[in-house]
Coordinates of C-alpha atoms in Angstrom, one line a residue:
Chain A
X243 CA 21.4 23.0 23.6
X244 CA 18.6 20.9 21.7
X245 CA 15.6 23.2 23.2
X246 CA 17.2 26.5 22.8
X247 CA 17.9 25.8 19.4
X248 CA 14.3 24.5 18.6
X249 CA 13.0 27.4 19.9
X250 CA 14.8 29.6 17.8
X251 CA 13.8 27.7 14.8
X252 CA 10.3 27.2 15.3
X253 CA 9.3 30.6 17.1
X254 CA 11.8 33.4 16.8
X255 CA 12.3 32.6 13.4
X256 CA 8.8 32.5 11.7
X257 CA 7.2 35.1 14.3
X258 CA 10.2 37.6 13.4
X259 CA 9.5 37.5 9.5
X260 CA 5.9 37.7 10.2
X261 CA 6.6 41.2 12.1
X262 CA 9.3 42.2 9.5
X263 CA 6.5 41.3 6.9
X264 CA 4.0 43.5 8.6
X265 CA 6.4 46.5 8.9
X266 CA 7.6 46.4 5.4
X267 CA 3.7 46.3 5.1
X268 CA 3.1 49.4 6.7
X269 CA 6.4 51.1 5.4
X270 CA 5.0 50.7 1.8
X271 CA 1.6 51.9 2.5
X272 CA 3.4 55.0 4.4
X273 CA 5.8 55.6 1.5
X274 CA 3.2 54.8 -0.9
X275 CA 0.7 57.5 0.8
X276 CA -1.8 54.7 0.1
X277 CA -5.3 56.1 0.5
X278 CA -7.2 53.2 -0.7
X279 CA -5.2 50.3 0.2
X280 CA -4.9 49.7 4.1
X281 CA -2.4 49.8 6.5
X282 CA -1.7 46.8 8.6
X283 CA -3.4 48.8 11.4
X284 CA -6.5 49.5 9.7
X285 CA -6.7 45.8 8.5
X286 CA -6.8 45.1 12.5
X287 CA -9.7 47.6 12.9
X288 CA -11.3 46.0 9.7
X289 CA -11.2 42.9 11.4
X290 CA -12.8 44.2 14.7
X291 CA -15.4 45.9 12.7
X292 CA -16.4 42.6 10.9
X293 CA -16.7 40.8 14.1
X294 CA -18.3 43.8 15.9
X295 CA -20.9 43.6 13.1
X296 CA -21.5 40.2 13.6
X297 CA -21.9 39.9 9.5
X298 CA -18.5 38.1 9.2
X299 CA -20.2 35.0 11.1
X300 CA -23.2 34.7 8.7
X301 CA -20.8 34.6 5.9
X302 CA -18.3 31.9 7.2
X303 CA -21.2 29.8 8.1
X304 CA -22.3 30.3 4.3
X305 CA -19.4 29.5 2.9
X306 CA -18.3 26.5 5.4
X307 CA -21.9 25.0 4.6
X308 CA -21.4 24.7 0.9
X309 CA -17.8 23.5 1.0
X310 CA -18.9 20.6 3.8
X311 CA -21.8 19.7 1.7
X312 CA -20.1 19.5 -1.9
X313 CA -16.9 18.1 -0.4
X314 CA -18.8 15.3 1.3
X315 CA -21.1 14.7 -1.6
X316 CA -17.8 14.6 -3.9
X317 CA -16.2 12.3 -1.0
X318 CA -19.4 9.5 -1.1
X319 CA -19.5 9.6 -4.9
X320 CA -15.7 9.9 -5.8
X321 CA -14.1 7.4 -3.2
X322 CA -16.5 4.6 -4.5
X323 CA -16.4 5.4 -8.2
X324 CA -12.3 5.5 -7.7
X325 CA -12.0 2.4 -6.3
X326 CA -14.2 0.5 -8.8
X327 CA -12.6 2.3 -11.9
X328 CA -9.2 1.7 -10.4
X329 CA -9.6 -1.8 -10.0
X330 CA -11.8 -2.8 -12.7
X331 CA -10.1 -2.4 -16.3
X332 CA -13.3 -2.8 -18.0
X333 CA -14.5 0.3 -15.8
X334 CA -11.4 2.0 -16.4
X335 CA -11.9 1.8 -19.9
X336 CA -14.9 3.0 -20.3
X337 CA -15.2 5.9 -17.5
X338 CA -11.3 7.0 -17.7
X339 CA -11.4 9.0 -20.9
X340 CA -14.7 11.2 -19.6
X341 CA -13.4 11.5 -16.2
X342 CA -10.0 12.9 -17.7
X343 CA -11.8 15.0 -20.2
X344 CA -13.9 16.7 -17.5
X345 CA -11.0 17.1 -15.4
X346 CA -9.2 19.9 -16.6
X347 CA -12.2 22.2 -16.9
X348 CA -12.0 24.8 -14.2
X349 CA -15.3 24.6 -11.7
X350 CA -15.4 28.4 -11.9
X351 CA -16.5 27.9 -15.7
X352 CA -19.2 25.9 -14.8
X353 CA -20.6 28.8 -12.6
X354 CA -23.2 30.3 -15.1
X355 CA -24.3 26.2 -15.8
X356 CA -24.5 26.0 -11.8
X357 CA -26.8 29.1 -11.7
X358 CA -29.2 27.8 -14.6
X359 CA -29.5 24.5 -12.7
X360 CA -29.5 25.4 -9.3
X361 CA -30.3 29.5 -9.2
X362 CA -28.0 32.0 -6.9
X363 CA -27.5 30.2 -3.4
X364 CA -26.5 27.2 -1.6
X365 CA -27.5 24.7 -4.4
X366 CA -25.4 26.2 -6.7
X367 CA -22.3 26.7 -4.3
X368 CA -22.4 23.2 -3.3
X369 CA -22.7 21.7 -6.9
X370 CA -19.6 24.0 -7.5
X371 CA -18.0 22.3 -4.3
X372 CA -19.0 19.1 -5.5
X373 CA -17.1 19.7 -9.0
X374 CA -14.3 21.1 -7.5
X375 CA -13.8 18.3 -5.1
X376 CA -15.1 15.5 -7.2
X377 CA -12.1 15.6 -9.7
X378 CA -8.9 15.2 -7.1
X379 CA -10.8 12.7 -4.9
X380 CA -11.9 10.5 -7.9
X381 CA -8.7 10.3 -10.0
X382 CA -6.5 10.4 -6.7
X383 CA -8.6 7.1 -5.5
X384 CA -8.1 5.6 -8.8
X385 CA -4.3 6.1 -9.2
X386 CA -4.3 4.9 -5.2
X387 CA -5.9 1.5 -6.5
X388 CA -3.8 0.9 -9.6
X389 CA -0.8 1.5 -7.2
X390 CA -1.6 -1.0 -5.1
X391 CA 1.4 -3.4 -5.3
X392 CA 1.7 -6.7 -7.2
X393 CA 2.7 -8.8 -4.0
X394 CA -0.4 -7.6 -2.1
X395 CA -2.9 -8.1 -5.2
X396 CA -1.1 -11.8 -5.5
X397 CA -1.7 -12.0 -1.6
X398 CA -4.9 -11.2 -1.7
X399 CA -5.6 -13.7 -5.2
X400 CA -3.5 -16.6 -3.0
X401 CA -6.3 -16.3 -0.1
X402 CA -9.1 -16.2 -2.4
X403 CA -10.4 -12.6 -1.6
X404 CA -13.2 -12.0 -4.3
X405 CA -15.6 -9.3 -4.5
X406 CA -16.5 -7.3 -1.6
X407 CA -14.0 -8.9 0.5
X408 CA -11.4 -7.9 -1.5
X409 CA -12.3 -4.3 -1.4
X410 CA -12.5 -4.6 2.5
X411 CA -9.5 -6.6 3.1
X412 CA -7.3 -5.0 0.3
X413 CA -8.3 -2.4 -1.9
X414 CA -9.7 0.2 0.3
X415 CA -7.2 0.0 3.1
X416 CA -4.2 -0.1 0.5
X417 CA -5.3 3.1 -1.1
X418 CA -6.7 4.7 2.0
X419 CA -3.3 6.7 2.4
X420 CA -3.4 8.1 -1.1
X421 CA -7.2 8.6 -0.5
X422 CA -6.4 10.9 2.3
X423 CA -3.9 12.7 0.6
X424 CA -6.5 13.2 -2.4
X425 CA -9.2 14.7 0.2
X426 CA -6.8 17.2 1.5
X427 CA -6.1 18.5 -2.1
X428 CA -9.6 18.1 -2.7
X429 CA -10.5 20.3 0.2
X430 CA -7.7 23.1 -0.5
X431 CA -9.1 23.4 -4.1
X432 CA -12.6 23.4 -2.6
X433 CA -11.9 26.2 -0.5
X434 CA -10.4 28.6 -3.4
X435 CA -13.2 27.9 -5.4
X436 CA -15.8 28.6 -3.1
X437 CA -14.5 32.3 -2.6
X438 CA -14.5 33.0 -6.6
X439 CA -18.0 31.3 -6.7
X440 CA -19.7 32.9 -3.9
X441 CA -17.7 36.6 -5.7
X442 CA -19.7 35.8 -8.9
X443 CA -22.8 33.9 -8.4
X444 CA -23.9 34.2 -4.8
X445 CA -25.2 36.5 -2.3
X446 CA -23.8 35.3 0.8
X447 CA -20.2 34.1 1.8
X448 CA -16.6 35.4 2.2
X449 CA -16.5 35.8 -1.3
X450 CA -19.7 38.0 -1.5
X451 CA -18.5 39.8 1.6
X452 CA -15.2 40.7 -0.5
X453 CA -17.4 42.2 -3.5
X454 CA -19.7 44.0 -1.2
X455 CA -17.0 45.4 0.8
X456 CA -15.5 46.7 -2.5
X457 CA -18.4 47.7 -3.7
X458 CA -20.2 49.2 -1.2
X459 CA -17.4 52.4 -1.1
X460 CA -14.2 50.6 -1.4
X461 CA -13.6 49.4 1.7
X462 CA -10.3 47.5 1.0
X463 CA -9.9 47.4 4.6
X464 CA -12.6 45.0 4.8
X465 CA -11.3 43.3 1.9
X466 CA -7.9 42.9 3.1
X467 CA -9.1 41.8 6.6
X468 CA -11.6 39.1 4.9
X469 CA -9.1 37.5 3.0
X470 CA -6.9 37.2 5.9
X471 CA -9.9 35.1 7.5
X472 CA -10.3 33.0 4.4
X473 CA -6.4 32.3 4.8
X474 CA -7.0 31.2 8.8
X475 CA -9.9 29.5 7.9
X476 CA -8.0 27.6 5.1
X477 CA -5.3 26.6 7.5
X478 CA -7.8 25.1 10.2
X479 CA -9.2 23.0 7.2
X480 CA -5.5 21.7 6.3
X481 CA -5.0 20.5 10.2
X482 CA -8.2 19.0 10.5
X483 CA -8.0 17.0 7.5
X484 CA -4.3 15.7 8.3
X485 CA -6.2 14.3 11.3
X486 CA -7.1 11.4 9.3
X487 CA -3.1 10.4 8.6
X488 CA -2.8 9.7 12.1
X489 CA -4.7 6.4 12.1
X490 CA -2.7 3.1 12.8
X491 CA -4.3 1.7 9.6
X492 CA -2.9 4.3 7.6
X493 CA 0.4 5.8 8.9
X494 CA 2.5 3.0 6.9
X495 CA 1.4 5.2 3.9
X496 CA 3.2 8.2 5.2
X497 CA 6.7 6.4 5.8
X498 CA 9.3 5.9 3.6
X499 CA 8.7 1.9 3.1
Chain B
X155 CA 13.4 -42.3 -3.2
X156 CA 13.6 -39.4 -1.5
X157 CA 11.4 -37.8 1.2
X158 CA 11.0 -40.8 3.4
X159 CA 10.3 -44.2 2.6
X160 CA 6.9 -44.6 1.4
X161 CA 6.0 -41.0 0.9
X162 CA 3.3 -39.8 -1.2
X163 CA 4.1 -37.6 -4.2
X164 CA 2.6 -34.3 -3.6
X165 CA 3.7 -31.8 -6.4
X166 CA 4.5 -33.1 -9.9
X167 CA 5.9 -30.9 -12.9
X168 CA 4.9 -32.9 -16.0
X169 CA 7.1 -31.4 -19.1
X170 CA 6.5 -27.4 -17.8
X171 CA 8.2 -25.0 -20.5
X172 CA 7.5 -21.6 -20.1
X173 CA 7.9 -18.6 -23.0
X174 CA 7.4 -15.2 -22.6
X175 CA 6.5 -12.6 -26.1
X176 CA 9.1 -10.1 -26.4
X177 CA 9.6 -7.7 -28.5
X178 CA 10.9 -9.6 -32.0
X179 CA 10.4 -13.3 -30.8
X180 CA 9.7 -15.1 -27.6
X181 CA 11.8 -15.5 -24.6
X182 CA 12.5 -19.1 -23.6
X183 CA 12.4 -19.3 -19.5
X184 CA 11.8 -23.0 -18.8
X185 CA 12.4 -25.8 -20.8
X186 CA 11.3 -29.7 -19.7
X187 CA 10.7 -29.5 -16.2
X188 CA 10.0 -32.5 -15.0
X189 CA 10.1 -33.3 -11.2
X190 CA 8.3 -34.7 -8.6
X191 CA 8.2 -33.4 -4.8
X192 CA 6.9 -35.7 -2.4
X193 CA 4.7 -34.8 1.0
X194 CA 6.3 -33.4 3.9
X195 CA 9.5 -32.8 2.1
X196 CA 11.2 -29.5 1.7
X197 CA 12.7 -28.7 -1.6
X198 CA 15.4 -25.9 -2.7
X199 CA 14.8 -24.7 -6.0
X200 CA 18.3 -22.9 -6.5
X201 CA 19.8 -21.3 -9.6
X202 CA 21.2 -18.1 -10.7
X203 CA 19.4 -14.6 -11.4
X204 CA 17.1 -14.8 -13.8
X205 CA 16.6 -18.6 -14.5
X206 CA 13.6 -19.0 -14.2
X207 CA 12.9 -20.3 -10.5
X208 CA 10.6 -17.9 -9.4
X209 CA 8.6 -18.5 -12.5
X210 CA 8.7 -21.7 -11.9
X211 CA 7.4 -21.4 -8.1
X212 CA 4.6 -18.9 -9.9
X213 CA 3.5 -21.4 -12.2
X214 CA 3.0 -24.0 -9.2
X215 CA 1.4 -21.3 -7.1
X216 CA -1.3 -20.5 -9.8
X217 CA -0.1 -16.9 -10.4
X218 CA 1.3 -17.6 -14.3
X219 CA 0.2 -20.5 -17.0
X220 CA 3.0 -22.8 -18.2
X221 CA 3.0 -22.6 -22.1
X222 CA 3.3 -26.3 -22.6
X223 CA 3.2 -29.1 -20.0
X224 CA 1.0 -29.0 -16.3
X225 CA 1.6 -28.8 -12.7
X226 CA -0.6 -30.9 -10.7
X227 CA -0.9 -31.2 -6.5
X228 CA -2.5 -34.3 -5.4
X229 CA -3.0 -35.7 -9.1
X230 CA -5.5 -32.2 -9.9
X231 CA -3.9 -29.9 -12.4
X232 CA -3.3 -26.1 -10.8
X233 CA -5.0 -24.0 -12.5
X234 CA -5.0 -20.6 -10.4
X235 CA -4.0 -19.4 -6.7
X236 CA -5.7 -21.0 -4.1
X237 CA -5.8 -20.6 -0.4
X238 CA -4.6 -24.3 0.3
X239 CA -1.0 -23.2 -1.8
X240 CA 0.3 -20.3 0.3
X241 CA 2.8 -18.2 -0.8
X242 CA 5.7 -16.4 1.0
X243 CA 6.7 -13.5 -0.7
X244 CA 10.1 -12.4 -1.0
X245 CA 9.3 -8.9 -0.4
X246 CA 6.9 -8.4 2.0
X247 CA 3.6 -9.8 1.1
X248 CA 1.4 -9.0 4.5
X249 CA -0.8 -6.2 4.5
X250 CA 0.7 -3.2 6.4
X251 CA -2.7 -1.6 7.3
X252 CA -3.5 -4.3 9.3
X253 CA -2.1 -5.4 12.6
X254 CA -0.5 -9.2 13.1
X255 CA -3.2 -10.7 14.0
X256 CA -5.5 -9.6 11.2
X257 CA -2.7 -10.5 9.0
X258 CA -2.5 -13.8 10.0
X259 CA -6.4 -14.2 10.3
X260 CA -6.5 -13.7 7.0
X261 CA -6.6 -17.0 5.3
X262 CA -9.0 -18.4 8.1
X263 CA -11.4 -15.3 8.1
X264 CA -14.2 -17.9 7.6
X265 CA -13.8 -20.2 10.6
X266 CA -16.0 -19.1 13.6
X267 CA -14.5 -16.8 16.3
X268 CA -13.7 -19.3 18.1
X269 CA -11.2 -21.4 16.0
X270 CA -9.7 -18.3 15.0
X271 CA -8.7 -17.1 18.1
X272 CA -7.6 -21.0 18.7
X273 CA -5.4 -21.2 15.5
X274 CA -3.8 -17.4 15.4
X275 CA -2.6 -17.9 19.0
X276 CA -1.4 -20.9 18.3
X277 CA 0.6 -19.8 15.2
X278 CA 1.7 -16.6 17.0
X279 CA 3.1 -18.6 19.3
X280 CA 4.7 -21.0 17.1
X281 CA 6.4 -18.5 15.0
X282 CA 7.1 -16.5 18.3
X283 CA 5.7 -13.6 18.0
X284 CA 3.6 -13.4 21.7
X285 CA 3.1 -9.8 22.8
X286 CA 3.0 -8.6 18.9
X287 CA -0.5 -9.0 18.2
X288 CA -2.0 -5.7 18.0
X289 CA 1.3 -4.1 16.3
X290 CA 1.6 -2.9 12.7
X291 CA 3.9 -4.5 10.4
X292 CA 5.7 -0.8 10.5
X293 CA 6.7 -1.0 13.8
X294 CA 8.1 -4.8 13.5
X295 CA 11.9 -5.4 12.3
X296 CA 12.5 -7.3 8.9
X297 CA 13.0 -10.7 10.4
X298 CA 9.6 -10.4 12.6
X299 CA 8.2 -9.4 9.2
X300 CA 8.6 -12.3 7.8
X301 CA 7.6 -14.5 10.9
X302 CA 4.3 -12.8 10.3
X303 CA 4.4 -13.8 6.4
X304 CA 5.3 -17.3 7.6
X305 CA 2.2 -17.3 10.2
X306 CA -0.3 -16.5 8.1
X307 CA 0.9 -19.2 5.4
X308 CA 0.9 -21.7 8.5
X309 CA -2.7 -20.7 9.7
X310 CA -4.4 -22.3 6.8
X311 CA -2.4 -25.4 7.1
X312 CA -2.0 -25.4 3.6
X313 CA -1.0 -28.4 1.2
X314 CA 2.1 -26.8 -0.1
X315 CA 4.2 -23.5 1.3
X316 CA 6.3 -21.7 -1.6
X317 CA 8.9 -19.4 -0.5
X318 CA 10.3 -17.2 -2.8
X319 CA 13.6 -15.8 -1.5
X320 CA 11.9 -15.4 1.8
X321 CA 14.9 -14.2 4.0
X322 CA 16.7 -12.3 0.9
X323 CA 16.2 -8.9 2.5
X324 CA 17.3 -9.5 5.8
X325 CA 20.4 -9.5 7.2
X326 CA 22.6 -12.4 7.6
X327 CA 22.5 -13.0 11.1
X328 CA 18.9 -12.5 11.1
X329 CA 18.9 -14.3 8.0
X330 CA 20.4 -17.7 9.8
X331 CA 18.5 -17.7 12.8
X332 CA 15.1 -17.5 10.2
X333 CA 16.4 -20.9 8.7
X334 CA 16.8 -22.7 11.8
X335 CA 13.6 -21.2 12.8
X336 CA 12.0 -22.5 9.7
X337 CA 13.4 -26.0 10.1
X338 CA 11.9 -26.2 13.5
X339 CA 8.7 -25.2 12.6
X340 CA 8.7 -27.2 9.5
X341 CA 9.8 -30.7 11.6
X342 CA 6.9 -29.6 13.6
X343 CA 4.1 -29.0 11.4
X344 CA 5.5 -31.7 8.6
X345 CA 4.6 -29.0 5.6
X346 CA 5.5 -29.7 2.1
X347 CA 7.8 -26.8 0.9
X348 CA 9.1 -25.1 -2.2
X349 CA 11.6 -23.1 -1.7
X350 CA 13.6 -21.1 -3.9
X351 CA 17.1 -19.1 -3.6
X352 CA 20.1 -18.8 -5.3
X353 CA 22.0 -19.0 -2.0
X354 CA 24.0 -22.2 -2.2
X355 CA 24.5 -22.3 1.5
X356 CA 20.5 -21.7 2.2
X357 CA 19.9 -24.8 0.3
X358 CA 22.4 -27.0 2.0
X359 CA 20.9 -25.8 5.3
X360 CA 17.3 -26.1 4.6
X361 CA 16.6 -28.7 1.8
X362 CA 16.4 -32.1 1.6
X363 CA 16.7 -32.4 -1.9
X364 CA 18.0 -29.2 -4.1
X365 CA 16.7 -28.9 -7.8
X366 CA 19.8 -27.2 -9.6
X367 CA 18.7 -25.1 -12.6
X368 CA 21.0 -23.9 -15.4
X369 CA 20.7 -20.3 -16.6
X370 CA 18.3 -19.1 -19.5
X371 CA 16.1 -21.3 -19.9
X372 CA 16.2 -22.9 -16.8
X373 CA 16.4 -26.5 -17.2
X374 CA 17.1 -29.1 -14.4
X375 CA 20.9 -29.5 -14.3
X376 CA 20.6 -32.2 -11.6
X377 CA 18.8 -33.3 -8.4
X378 CA 21.0 -33.0 -5.3
X379 CA 20.1 -35.0 -2.4
X380 CA 21.4 -33.9 0.7
X381 CA 21.6 -36.7 3.3
X382 CA 22.5 -34.9 6.1
X383 CA 20.1 -35.0 9.2
X384 CA 19.2 -31.5 11.3
X385 CA 20.7 -29.8 12.9
X386 CA 23.0 -29.5 10.0
X387 CA 27.1 -29.4 11.0
X388 CA 28.0 -26.4 8.6
X389 CA 31.5 -27.7 8.9
X390 CA 31.3 -31.3 8.1
X391 CA 32.9 -33.0 4.8
X392 CA 29.7 -33.7 4.0
X393 CA 28.4 -30.2 4.0
X394 CA 31.6 -29.1 1.9
X395 CA 31.5 -31.8 -0.3
X396 CA 27.4 -30.7 -1.4
X397 CA 28.8 -27.1 -1.5
X398 CA 31.5 -27.8 -4.3
X399 CA 29.1 -30.0 -6.1
X400 CA 26.1 -27.5 -5.8
X401 CA 29.0 -24.5 -7.1
X402 CA 30.5 -27.0 -10.1
X403 CA 27.0 -27.2 -11.4
X404 CA 26.2 -23.6 -11.3
X405 CA 29.4 -23.5 -13.0
X406 CA 31.5 -21.1 -10.4
X407 CA 34.6 -21.8 -9.0
X408 CA 34.3 -22.3 -5.1
X409 CA 37.8 -20.6 -4.2
X410 CA 38.0 -16.7 -4.4

């Protein structure tokens, strides 16, 4: 009985709703007699065109390249910084106001400055992704450290853990589950931001492809196909980063305690 | 005196008082605690919730400072935590991100690998966790987690072990078996143990002496000697007599 219900719930239901959605999309195009906006079939053809022309691969690689480096740099700086600022009250008093002050500024707002400093190209993109990821990672790590339970802090204190040992045995592992969650959020934001950044300030990448398709003869079929590609890659990125949650050292952070 | 003939004084409370600053004044939690605990003794601090018994434990563990007076261990004043005086916590103080083995190795991480191996293996056997060396705390039952916690403390061979209602979160049957386990380990290791509880039966089952504290501000009402040898017969008349005395001191009626 369980197996049949599982099949209905996890296969029939989502696939059915997706098919219905596509049908609705198609019908809406017919009813509205849309000329510019593509129906599902046109989008499918556009997708084939993108793959055949080889162009999409270059743009995917360009976007992923910027996201990867910006994100890794942000993690390399943000995690250590968040650990120290979260643990050390002096560092917290000094740096938290600046971090909280810069955090609400959308990375998109930085685009003119990024172009001023790095020109049109990968440098500006990596810088923007760095900004987009840095704040979620740093703030998430800080919060994780400040959430370390009193009893674990006292255990550390009781067993004379100091300095680097303290970070290795307690602060880092205790914060790890929440750090991974903040990495996940940061990567999601990074993928949102890169598209916007490429639409405005770059001459390659999936964001640029969308803009280019619209400017070069209102090819909205290419626009929608690219949007779908962006969505699919976003899902894959999230699935990849979620694999970090499976390590024995962090599993405890994701179950009810 | 108690604690066996010729026992050495281990922990000494010299007129310890503790008050916390509060909105609109100070809250006195402990007043004039004067007490000596002897080497190898198992002493229970018994009192109602909020009487300051955990605070007293935190003070001799070095986590909190007394407002007045001082605590000495082997004649030296306690001025901070030390791995020679280990806490066994009420909630789980073991690290969920580390395996059983890594948790127990914590206090002896500076010893050679061979020494670490010998001590951890020995301790794991002592607390009955063989076969669970690689397990993570979330895979263990509450009783087993508490065994890990006890093992982590025993591994460093501390001068004193502080236990703050260590079995409070366990079900009553596990609690009972953990108590007899504790007695077995204590008899083997001859550790000095200071054990905080609000459970009258627990204190009679475990302690050489029971320090009964009054409601806040906590003062010592009486130190009750438990002259029973282990294993203790929970149905003996002497057990009942001590129980009645403790209920009387705590100001509650025995019969419900």
